[in-house]
Coordinates of N, CA and C in Angstrom, one line a residue:
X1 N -8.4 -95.7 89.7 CA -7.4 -94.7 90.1 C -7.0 -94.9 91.6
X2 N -8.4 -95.2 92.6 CA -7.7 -95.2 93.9 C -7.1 -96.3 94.6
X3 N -7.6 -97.4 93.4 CA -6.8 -98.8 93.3 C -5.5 -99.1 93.5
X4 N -4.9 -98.2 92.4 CA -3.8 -98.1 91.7 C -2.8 -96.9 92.6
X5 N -3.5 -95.8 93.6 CA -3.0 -95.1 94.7 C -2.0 -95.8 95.7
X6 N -3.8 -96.5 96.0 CA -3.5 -97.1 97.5 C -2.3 -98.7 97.1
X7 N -2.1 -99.1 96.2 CA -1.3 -99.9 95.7 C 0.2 -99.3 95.7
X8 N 0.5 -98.3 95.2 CA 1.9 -97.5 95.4 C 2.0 -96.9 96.3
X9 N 0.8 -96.8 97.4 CA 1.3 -96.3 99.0 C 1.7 -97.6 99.2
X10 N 1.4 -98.9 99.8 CA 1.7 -99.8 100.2 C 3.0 -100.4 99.6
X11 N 3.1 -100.3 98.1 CA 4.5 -100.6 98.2 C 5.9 -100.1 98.3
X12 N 5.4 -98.7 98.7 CA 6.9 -97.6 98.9 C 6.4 -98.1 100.8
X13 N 5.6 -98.4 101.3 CA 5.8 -98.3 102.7 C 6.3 -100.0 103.2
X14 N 6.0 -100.7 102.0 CA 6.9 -101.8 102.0 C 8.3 -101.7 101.9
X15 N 8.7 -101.1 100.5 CA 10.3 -101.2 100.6 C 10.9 -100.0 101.6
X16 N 9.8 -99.4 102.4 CA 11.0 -98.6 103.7 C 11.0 -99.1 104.7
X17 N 10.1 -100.5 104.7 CA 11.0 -101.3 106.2 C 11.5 -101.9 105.8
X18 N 11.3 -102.6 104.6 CA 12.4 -103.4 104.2 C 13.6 -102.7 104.3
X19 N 13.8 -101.3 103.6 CA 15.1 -100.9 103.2 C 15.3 -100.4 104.9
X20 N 14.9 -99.8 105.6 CA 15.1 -99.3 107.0 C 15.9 -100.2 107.6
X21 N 17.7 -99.2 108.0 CA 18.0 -100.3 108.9 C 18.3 -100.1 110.3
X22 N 19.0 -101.2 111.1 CA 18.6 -101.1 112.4 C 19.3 -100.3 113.1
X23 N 19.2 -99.5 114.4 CA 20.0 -98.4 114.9 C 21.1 -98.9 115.1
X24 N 21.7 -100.0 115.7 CA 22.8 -100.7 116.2 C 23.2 -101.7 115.2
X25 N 24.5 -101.9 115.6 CA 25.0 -103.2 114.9 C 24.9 -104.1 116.2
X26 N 25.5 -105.4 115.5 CA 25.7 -106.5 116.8 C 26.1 -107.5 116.0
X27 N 26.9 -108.0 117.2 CA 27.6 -109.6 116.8 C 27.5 -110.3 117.8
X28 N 27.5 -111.7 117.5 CA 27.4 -112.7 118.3 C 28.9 -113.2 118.8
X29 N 28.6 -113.7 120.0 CA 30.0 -114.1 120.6 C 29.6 -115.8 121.1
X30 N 29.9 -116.5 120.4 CA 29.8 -117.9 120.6 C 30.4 -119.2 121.5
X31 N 30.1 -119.3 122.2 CA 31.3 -120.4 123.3 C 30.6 -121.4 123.6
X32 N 31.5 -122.7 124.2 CA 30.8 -123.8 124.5 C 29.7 -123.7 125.7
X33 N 30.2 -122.4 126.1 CA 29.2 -121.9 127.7 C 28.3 -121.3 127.6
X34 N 27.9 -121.0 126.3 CA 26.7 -120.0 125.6 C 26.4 -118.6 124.6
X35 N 25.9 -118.8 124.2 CA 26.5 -117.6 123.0 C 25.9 -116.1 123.6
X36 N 26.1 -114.8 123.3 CA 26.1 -113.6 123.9 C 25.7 -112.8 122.9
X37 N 24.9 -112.2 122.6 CA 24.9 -111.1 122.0 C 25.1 -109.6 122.0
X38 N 26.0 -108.8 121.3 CA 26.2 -107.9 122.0 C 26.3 -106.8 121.1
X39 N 25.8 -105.3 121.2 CA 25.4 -104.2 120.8 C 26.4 -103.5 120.6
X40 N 26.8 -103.0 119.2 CA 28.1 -101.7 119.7 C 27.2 -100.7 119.7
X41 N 28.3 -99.8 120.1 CA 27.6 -98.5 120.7 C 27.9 -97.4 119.7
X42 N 27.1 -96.4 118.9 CA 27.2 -95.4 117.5 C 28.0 -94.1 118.1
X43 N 28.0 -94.0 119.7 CA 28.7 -93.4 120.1 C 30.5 -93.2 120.4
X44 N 30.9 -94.5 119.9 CA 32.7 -95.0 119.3 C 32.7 -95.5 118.3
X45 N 32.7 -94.9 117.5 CA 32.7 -95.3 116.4 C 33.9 -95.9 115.8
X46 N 35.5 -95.4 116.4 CA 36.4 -96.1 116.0 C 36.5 -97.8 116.5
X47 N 36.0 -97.9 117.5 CA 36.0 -98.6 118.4 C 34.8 -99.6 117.4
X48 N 33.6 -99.2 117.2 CA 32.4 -100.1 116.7 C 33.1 -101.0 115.4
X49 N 33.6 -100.1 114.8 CA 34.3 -99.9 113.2 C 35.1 -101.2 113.3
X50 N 36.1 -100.7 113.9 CA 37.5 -102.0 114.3 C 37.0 -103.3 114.6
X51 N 36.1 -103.2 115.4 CA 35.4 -104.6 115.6 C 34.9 -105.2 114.7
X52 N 34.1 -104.5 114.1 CA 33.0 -104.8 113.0 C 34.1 -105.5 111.6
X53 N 35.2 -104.8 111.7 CA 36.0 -105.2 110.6 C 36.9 -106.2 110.7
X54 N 37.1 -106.9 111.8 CA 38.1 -107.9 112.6 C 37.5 -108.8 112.7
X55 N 35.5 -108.8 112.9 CA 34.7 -109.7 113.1 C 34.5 -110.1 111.7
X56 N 34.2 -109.4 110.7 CA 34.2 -110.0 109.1 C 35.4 -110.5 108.6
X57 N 36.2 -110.3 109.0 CA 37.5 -111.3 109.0 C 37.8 -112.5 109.4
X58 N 37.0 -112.5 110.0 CA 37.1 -114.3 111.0 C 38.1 -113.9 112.0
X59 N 38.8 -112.6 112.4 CA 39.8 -112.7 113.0 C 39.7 -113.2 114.8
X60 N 38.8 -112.9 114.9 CA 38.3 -113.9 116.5 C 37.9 -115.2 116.7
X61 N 37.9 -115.8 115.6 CA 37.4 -117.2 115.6 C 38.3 -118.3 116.2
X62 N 38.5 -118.8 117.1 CA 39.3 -119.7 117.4 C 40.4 -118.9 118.7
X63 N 40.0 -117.7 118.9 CA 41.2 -117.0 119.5 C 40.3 -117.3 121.0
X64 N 40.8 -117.4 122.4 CA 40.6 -117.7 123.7 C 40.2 -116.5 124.3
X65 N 39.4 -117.0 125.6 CA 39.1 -115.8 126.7 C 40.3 -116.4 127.7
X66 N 41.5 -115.6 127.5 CA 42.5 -116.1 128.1 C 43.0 -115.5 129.6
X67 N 41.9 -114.6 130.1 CA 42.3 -114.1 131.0 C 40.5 -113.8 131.7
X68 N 40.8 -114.7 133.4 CA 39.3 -114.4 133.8 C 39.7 -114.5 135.1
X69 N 38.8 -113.6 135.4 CA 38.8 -112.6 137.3 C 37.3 -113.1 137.7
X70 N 37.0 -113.8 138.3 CA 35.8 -113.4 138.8 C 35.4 -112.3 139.5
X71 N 34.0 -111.8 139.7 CA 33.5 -110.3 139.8 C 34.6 -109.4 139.1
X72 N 35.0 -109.5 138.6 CA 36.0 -108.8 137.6 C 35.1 -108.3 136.2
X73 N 36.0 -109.7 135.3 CA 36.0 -109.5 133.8 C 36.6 -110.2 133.2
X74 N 36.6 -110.8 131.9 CA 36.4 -112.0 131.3 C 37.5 -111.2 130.1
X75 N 38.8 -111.3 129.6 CA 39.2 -111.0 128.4 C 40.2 -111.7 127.4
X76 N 39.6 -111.2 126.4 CA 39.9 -112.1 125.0 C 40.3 -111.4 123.8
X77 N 40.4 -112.3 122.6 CA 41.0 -111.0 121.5 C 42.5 -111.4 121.0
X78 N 43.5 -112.1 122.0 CA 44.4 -112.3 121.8 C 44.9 -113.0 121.1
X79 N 45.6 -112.6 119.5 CA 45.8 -113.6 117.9 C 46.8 -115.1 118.4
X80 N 47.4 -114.1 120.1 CA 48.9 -115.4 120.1 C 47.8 -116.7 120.6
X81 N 46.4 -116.0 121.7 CA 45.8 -117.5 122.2 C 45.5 -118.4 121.1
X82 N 45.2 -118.4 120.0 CA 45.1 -119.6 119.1 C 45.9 -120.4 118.9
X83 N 45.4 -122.0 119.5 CA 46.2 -123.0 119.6 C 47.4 -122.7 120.4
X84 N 47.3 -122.4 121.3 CA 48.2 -121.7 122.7 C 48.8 -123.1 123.9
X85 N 50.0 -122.8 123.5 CA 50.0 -124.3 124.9 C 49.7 -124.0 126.3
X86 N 49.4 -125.3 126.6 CA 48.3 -124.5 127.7 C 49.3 -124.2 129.1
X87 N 50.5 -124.2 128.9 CA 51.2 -123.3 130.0 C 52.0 -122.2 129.1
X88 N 51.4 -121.6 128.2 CA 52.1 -119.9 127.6 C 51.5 -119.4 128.3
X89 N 52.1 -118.1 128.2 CA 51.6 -116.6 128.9 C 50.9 -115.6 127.6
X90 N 49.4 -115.5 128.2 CA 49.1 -114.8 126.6 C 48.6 -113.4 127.4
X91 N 48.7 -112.6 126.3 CA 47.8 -111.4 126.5 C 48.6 -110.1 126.3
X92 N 49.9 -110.3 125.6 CA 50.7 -110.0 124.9 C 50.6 -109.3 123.7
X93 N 49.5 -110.4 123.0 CA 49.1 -110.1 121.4 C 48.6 -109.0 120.9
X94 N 48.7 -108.5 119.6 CA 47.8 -107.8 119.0 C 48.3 -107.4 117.7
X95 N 47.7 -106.1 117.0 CA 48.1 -105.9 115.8 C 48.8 -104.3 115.5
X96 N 49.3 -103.8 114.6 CA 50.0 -102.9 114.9 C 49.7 -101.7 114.6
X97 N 48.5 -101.3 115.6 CA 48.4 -100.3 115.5 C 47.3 -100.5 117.4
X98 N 47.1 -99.0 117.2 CA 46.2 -98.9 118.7 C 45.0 -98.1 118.1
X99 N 43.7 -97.9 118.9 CA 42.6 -97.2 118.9 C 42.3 -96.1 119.5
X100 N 42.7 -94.7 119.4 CA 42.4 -93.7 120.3 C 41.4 -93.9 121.4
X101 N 41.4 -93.0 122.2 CA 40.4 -93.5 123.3 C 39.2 -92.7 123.4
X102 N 37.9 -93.3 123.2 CA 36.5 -92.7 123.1 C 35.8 -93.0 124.5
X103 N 35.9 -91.8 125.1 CA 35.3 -92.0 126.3 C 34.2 -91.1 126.3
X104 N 33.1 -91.7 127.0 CA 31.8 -90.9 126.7 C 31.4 -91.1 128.5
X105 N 30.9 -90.0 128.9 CA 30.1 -89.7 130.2 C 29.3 -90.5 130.1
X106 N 28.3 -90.9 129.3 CA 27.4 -91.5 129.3 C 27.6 -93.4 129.3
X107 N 29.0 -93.8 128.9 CA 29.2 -94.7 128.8 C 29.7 -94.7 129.9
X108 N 29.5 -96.8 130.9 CA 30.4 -97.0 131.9 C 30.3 -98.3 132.0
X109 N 30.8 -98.6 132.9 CA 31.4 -100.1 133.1 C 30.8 -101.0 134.0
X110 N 29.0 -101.0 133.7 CA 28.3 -101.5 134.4 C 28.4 -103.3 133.9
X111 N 27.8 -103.8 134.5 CA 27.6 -105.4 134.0 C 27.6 -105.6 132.5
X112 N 27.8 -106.7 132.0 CA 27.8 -107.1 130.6 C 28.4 -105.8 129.7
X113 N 29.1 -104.9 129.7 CA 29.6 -103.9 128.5 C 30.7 -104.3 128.4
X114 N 31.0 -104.2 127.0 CA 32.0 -104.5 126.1 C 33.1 -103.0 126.0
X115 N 34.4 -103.7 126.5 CA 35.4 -102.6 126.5 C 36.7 -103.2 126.3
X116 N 37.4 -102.0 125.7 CA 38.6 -102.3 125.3 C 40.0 -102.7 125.9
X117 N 40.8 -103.6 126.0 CA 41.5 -103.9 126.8 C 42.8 -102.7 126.2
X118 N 44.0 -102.4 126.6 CA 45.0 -101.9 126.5 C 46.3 -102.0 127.4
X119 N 47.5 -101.4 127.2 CA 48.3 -101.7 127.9 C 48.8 -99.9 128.6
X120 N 49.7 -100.1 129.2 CA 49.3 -98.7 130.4 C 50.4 -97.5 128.5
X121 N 49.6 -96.5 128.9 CA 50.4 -95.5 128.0 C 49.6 -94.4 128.2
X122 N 49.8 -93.2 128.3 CA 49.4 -91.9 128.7 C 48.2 -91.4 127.7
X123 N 47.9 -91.8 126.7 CA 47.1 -91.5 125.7 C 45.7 -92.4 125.9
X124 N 45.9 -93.5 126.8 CA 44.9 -94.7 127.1 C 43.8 -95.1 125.7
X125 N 44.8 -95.6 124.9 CA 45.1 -96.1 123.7 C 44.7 -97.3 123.9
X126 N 43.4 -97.1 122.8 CA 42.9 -99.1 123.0 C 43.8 -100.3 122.2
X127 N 44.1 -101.1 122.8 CA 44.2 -102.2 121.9 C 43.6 -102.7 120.9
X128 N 44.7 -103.1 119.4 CA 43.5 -103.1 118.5 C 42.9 -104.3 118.1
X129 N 43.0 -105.6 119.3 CA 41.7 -106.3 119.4 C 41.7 -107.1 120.4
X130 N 42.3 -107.0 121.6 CA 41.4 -107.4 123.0 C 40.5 -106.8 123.3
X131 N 39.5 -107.2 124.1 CA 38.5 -106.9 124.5 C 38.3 -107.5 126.2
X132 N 37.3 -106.9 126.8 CA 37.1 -108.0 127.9 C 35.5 -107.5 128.0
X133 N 34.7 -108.5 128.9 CA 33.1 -108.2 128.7 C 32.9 -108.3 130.6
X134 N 32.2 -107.1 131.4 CA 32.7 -107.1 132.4 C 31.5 -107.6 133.2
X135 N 32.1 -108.2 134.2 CA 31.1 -109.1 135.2 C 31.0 -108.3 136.1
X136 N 32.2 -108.0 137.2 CA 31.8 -106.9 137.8 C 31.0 -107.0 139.5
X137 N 30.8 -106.5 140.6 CA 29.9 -107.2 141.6 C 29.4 -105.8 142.1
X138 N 28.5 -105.6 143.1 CA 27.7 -104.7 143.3 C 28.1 -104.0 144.1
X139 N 27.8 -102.7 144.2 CA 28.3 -102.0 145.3 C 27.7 -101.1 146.4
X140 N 28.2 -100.8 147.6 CA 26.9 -100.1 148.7 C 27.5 -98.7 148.1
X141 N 26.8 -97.6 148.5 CA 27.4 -95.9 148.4 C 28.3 -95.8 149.5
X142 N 28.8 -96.5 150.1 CA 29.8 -96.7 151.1 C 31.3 -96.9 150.1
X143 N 31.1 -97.8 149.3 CA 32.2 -97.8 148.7 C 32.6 -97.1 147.5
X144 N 31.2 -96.9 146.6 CA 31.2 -95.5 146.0 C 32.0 -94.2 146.3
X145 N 31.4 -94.0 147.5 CA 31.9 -92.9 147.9 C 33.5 -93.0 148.3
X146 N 34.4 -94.2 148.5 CA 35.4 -94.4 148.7 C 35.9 -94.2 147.7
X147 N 35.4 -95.1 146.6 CA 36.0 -95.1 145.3 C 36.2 -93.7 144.7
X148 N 35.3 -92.3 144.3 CA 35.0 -91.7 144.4 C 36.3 -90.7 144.8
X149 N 36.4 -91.3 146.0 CA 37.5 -90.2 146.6 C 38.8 -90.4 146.3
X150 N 39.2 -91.7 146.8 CA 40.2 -92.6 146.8 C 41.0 -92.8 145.3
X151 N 40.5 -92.9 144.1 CA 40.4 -93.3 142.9 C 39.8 -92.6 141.9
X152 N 38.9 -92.5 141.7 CA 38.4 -91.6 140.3 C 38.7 -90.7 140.5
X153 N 38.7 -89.9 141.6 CA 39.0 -88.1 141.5 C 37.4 -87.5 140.9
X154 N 36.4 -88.0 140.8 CA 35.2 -87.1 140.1 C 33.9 -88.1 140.7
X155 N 33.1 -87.2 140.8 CA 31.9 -88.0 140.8 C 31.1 -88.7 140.3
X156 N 30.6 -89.9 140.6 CA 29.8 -90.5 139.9 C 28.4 -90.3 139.4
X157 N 27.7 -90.4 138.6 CA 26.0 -89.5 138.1 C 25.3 -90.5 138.8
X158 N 24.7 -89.9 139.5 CA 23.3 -90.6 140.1 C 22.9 -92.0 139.8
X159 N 22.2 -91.8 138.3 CA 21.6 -92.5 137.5 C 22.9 -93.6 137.4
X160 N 24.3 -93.2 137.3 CA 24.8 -94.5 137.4 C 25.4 -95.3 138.7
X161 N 25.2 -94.3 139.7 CA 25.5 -95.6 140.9 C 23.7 -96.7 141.5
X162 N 22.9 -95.9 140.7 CA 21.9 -96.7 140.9 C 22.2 -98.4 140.0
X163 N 22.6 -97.8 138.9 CA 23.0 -99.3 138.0 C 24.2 -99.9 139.1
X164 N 25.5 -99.6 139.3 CA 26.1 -100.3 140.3 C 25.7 -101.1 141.5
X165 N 25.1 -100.2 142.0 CA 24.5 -100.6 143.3 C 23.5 -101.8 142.9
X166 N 23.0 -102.5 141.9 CA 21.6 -103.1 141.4 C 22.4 -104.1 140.9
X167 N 22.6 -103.8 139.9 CA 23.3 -104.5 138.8 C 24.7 -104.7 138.4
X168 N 25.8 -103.8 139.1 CA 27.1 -104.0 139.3 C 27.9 -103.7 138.0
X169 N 28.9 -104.0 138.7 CA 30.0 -103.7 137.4 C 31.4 -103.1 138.0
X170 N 32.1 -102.6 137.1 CA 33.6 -102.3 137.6 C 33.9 -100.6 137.7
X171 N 33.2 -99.8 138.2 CA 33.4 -98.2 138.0 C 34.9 -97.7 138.4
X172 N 35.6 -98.7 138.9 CA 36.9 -97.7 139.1 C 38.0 -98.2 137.4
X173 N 37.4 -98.7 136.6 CA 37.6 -98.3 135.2 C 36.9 -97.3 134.2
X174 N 36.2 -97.0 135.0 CA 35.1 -95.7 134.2 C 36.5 -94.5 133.7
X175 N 36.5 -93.9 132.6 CA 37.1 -93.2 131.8 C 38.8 -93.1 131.7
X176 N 39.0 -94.6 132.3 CA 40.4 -95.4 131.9 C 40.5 -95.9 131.0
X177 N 38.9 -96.9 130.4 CA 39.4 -97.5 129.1 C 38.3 -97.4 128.5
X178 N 38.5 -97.8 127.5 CA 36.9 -97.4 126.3 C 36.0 -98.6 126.2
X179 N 34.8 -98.4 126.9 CA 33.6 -98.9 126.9 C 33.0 -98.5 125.2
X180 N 32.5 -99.9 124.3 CA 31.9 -99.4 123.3 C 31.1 -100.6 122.9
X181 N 30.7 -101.1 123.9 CA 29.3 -102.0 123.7 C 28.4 -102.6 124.4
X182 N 27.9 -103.5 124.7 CA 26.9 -104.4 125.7 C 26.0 -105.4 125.0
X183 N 26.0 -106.3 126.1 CA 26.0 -107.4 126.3 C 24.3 -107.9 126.0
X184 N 23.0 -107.5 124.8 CA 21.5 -107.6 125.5 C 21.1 -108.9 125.5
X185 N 21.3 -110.0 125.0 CA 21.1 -111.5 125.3 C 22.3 -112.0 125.7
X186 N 22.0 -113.2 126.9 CA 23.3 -114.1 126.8 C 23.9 -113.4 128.1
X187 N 23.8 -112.4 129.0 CA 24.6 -111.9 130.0 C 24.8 -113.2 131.0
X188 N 24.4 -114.2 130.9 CA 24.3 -115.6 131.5 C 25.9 -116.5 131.6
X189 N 26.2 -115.9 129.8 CA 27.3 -116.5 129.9 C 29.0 -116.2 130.4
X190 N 28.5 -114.8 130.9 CA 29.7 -114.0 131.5 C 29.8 -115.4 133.0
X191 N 28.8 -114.7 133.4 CA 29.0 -115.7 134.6 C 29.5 -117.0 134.5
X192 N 28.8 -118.0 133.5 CA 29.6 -118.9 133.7 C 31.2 -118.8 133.3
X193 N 31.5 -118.1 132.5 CA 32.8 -118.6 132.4 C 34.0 -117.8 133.6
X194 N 33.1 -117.0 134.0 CA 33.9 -116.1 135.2 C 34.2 -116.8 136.1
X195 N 33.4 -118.1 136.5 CA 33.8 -118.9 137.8 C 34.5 -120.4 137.1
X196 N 35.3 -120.3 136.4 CA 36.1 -121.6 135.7 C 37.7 -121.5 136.5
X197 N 37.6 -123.0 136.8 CA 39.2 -122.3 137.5 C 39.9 -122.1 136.7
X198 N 40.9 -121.4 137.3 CA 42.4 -120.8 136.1 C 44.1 -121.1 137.1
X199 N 44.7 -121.2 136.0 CA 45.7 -120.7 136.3 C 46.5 -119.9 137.1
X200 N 47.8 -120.1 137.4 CA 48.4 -118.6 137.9 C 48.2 -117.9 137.2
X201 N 48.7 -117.8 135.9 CA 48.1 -116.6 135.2 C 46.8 -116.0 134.6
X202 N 45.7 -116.3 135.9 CA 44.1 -116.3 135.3 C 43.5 -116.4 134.5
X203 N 44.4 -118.0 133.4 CA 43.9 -118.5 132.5 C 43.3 -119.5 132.9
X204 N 41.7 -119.6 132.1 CA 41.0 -121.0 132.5 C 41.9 -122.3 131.9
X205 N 41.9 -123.1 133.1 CA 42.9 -124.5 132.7 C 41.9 -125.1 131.5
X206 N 40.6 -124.9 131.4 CA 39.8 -125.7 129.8 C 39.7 -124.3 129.1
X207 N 40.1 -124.4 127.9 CA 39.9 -123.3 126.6 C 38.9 -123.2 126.2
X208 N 38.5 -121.7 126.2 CA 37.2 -121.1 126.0 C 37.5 -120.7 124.8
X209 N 37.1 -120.9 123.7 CA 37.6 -120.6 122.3 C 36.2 -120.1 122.0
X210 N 36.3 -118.6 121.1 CA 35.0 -117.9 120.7 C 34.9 -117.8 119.2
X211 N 33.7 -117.9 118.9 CA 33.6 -117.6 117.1 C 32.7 -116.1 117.3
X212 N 33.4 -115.0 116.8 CA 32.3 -114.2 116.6 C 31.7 -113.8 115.0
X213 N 30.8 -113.2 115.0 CA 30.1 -112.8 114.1 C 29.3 -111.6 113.9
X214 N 28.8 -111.0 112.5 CA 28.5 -110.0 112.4 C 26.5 -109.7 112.2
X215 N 25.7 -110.3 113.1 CA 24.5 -110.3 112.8 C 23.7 -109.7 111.4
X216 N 23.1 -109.8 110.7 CA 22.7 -109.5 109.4 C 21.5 -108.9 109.8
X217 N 21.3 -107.4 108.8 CA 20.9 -106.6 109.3 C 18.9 -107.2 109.1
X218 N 18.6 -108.0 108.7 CA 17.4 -108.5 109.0 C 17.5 -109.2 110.6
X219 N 18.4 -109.6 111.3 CA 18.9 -110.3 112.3 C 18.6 -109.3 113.3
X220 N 19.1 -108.3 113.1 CA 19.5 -106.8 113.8 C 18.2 -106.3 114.2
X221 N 17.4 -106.2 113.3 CA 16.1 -105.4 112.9 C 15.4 -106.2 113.8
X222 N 15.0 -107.9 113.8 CA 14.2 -108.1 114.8 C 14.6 -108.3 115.9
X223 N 15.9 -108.5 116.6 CA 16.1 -108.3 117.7 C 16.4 -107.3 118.4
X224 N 15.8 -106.0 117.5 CA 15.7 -104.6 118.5 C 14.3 -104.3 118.4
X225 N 13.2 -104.6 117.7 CA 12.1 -105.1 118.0 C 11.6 -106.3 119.2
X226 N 12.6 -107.3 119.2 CA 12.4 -107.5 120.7 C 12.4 -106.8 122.2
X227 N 14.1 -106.2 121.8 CA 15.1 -105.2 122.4 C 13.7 -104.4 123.5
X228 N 12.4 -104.1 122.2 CA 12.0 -102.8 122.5 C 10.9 -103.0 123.5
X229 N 10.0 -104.6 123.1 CA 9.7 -105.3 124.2 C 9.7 -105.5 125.2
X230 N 11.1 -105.6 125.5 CA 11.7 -106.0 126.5 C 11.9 -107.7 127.0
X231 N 11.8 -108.0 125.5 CA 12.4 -109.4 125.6 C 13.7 -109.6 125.8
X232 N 14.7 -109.0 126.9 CA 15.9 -109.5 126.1 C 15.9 -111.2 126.6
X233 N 15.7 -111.6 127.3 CA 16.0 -113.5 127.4 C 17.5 -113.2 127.8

């Protein structure tokens, strides 16, 4: 009998890790300059959703990071960059419709986060599939505090000008556009492609063409088990 117990405890506590799934989603972002992996966030959901369903589509696959700033931001997404001559003007593209805008205090525009590109409109309406992944450069509380005045109109939390000041990023986009992911392996490859020359129109003159993808939730599971490590690599 206690055989036959301890046998059906083990296998219900088998199938709930198996069945247990991971808090986050994630997809890979693939390039000749290194692949990236990146976290959406449960806190945009419209935002997570849209991606997640454009990335099962194949609809990024082959499409360019057609537009790059160094200490900036790197952005892509756009259907017209596939197979793009290499003196077009992209960044134009998209699909017809827009993504309300999910802005969360808690979310900002430190290094490596994934946010939504858009075009200017009073509703600050995401586009429904540019993206840019932000590189970003560091800041003193000298300029904070400029910024702060000059520009945001609100203050920044503590806890996040310590990330700027360290780690960097773009805060005078903080609750202009919608931040709804990050970057936990691979922040390596922002950099490289951030310093590629470009064009006038801060297109890199060699095409950065990305495949993304939708990590499989066994995929998921052990790289937040690393995550928790603190492996990210």
């Amino acid at each position: 009998m206690m055989k036959k117990l301890l046998f059906i405890i083990c296998t219900i506590s088998m199938f709930s890790a198996f069945a247990a799934k991971p808090k986050n989603q994630y997809v890979s972002i693939k390039t000749e300059f290194g692949t990236c992996i990146v976290k959406l966030y449960n806190e945009t959901p419209l935002h997570r959703d849209n991606f997640l369903k454009l990335a099962k589509q194949g609809f990024y696959n082959g499409t360019l990071f057609h537009r790059v700033i160094k200490d900036f931001m790197i952005q892509g997404g756009d259907p017209d960059s596939k197979n793009a001559k290499p003196d077009s003007l992209l960044g134009s593209g998209g699909l017809k419709y827009t993504i309300p805008a999910e802005f969360r205090d808690s979310l900002f525009h430190k290094k490596g986060v994934l946010a939504a590109a858009r075009d200017n409109n009073p509703e600050k309406a995401s586009s429904s599939c540019q993206f840019y992944l932000v590189q970003g450069k560091v800041f003193t509380d000298e300029q904070l505090n400029s910024l702060e005045e000059k520009r945001l109109k609100f203050k920044i939390p503590e806890w996040q000008r310590e990330v700027y000041k360290t780690l960097g990023g773009t805060p005078h986009l903080d609750r202009n556009y919608t931040v709804y992911g990050e970057i936990v392996q691979g922040l390596d490859v922002v950099d490289r492609i951030a310093v590629l020359p470009t064009d006038k129109n801060n297109r890199p003159k060699q095409d950065v063409k990305m495949e993304v993808t939708i990590l499989k939730k066994r995929e998921a599971k052990k790289l937040e088990k690393l995550l928790a490590k603190g492996e990210q690599g």
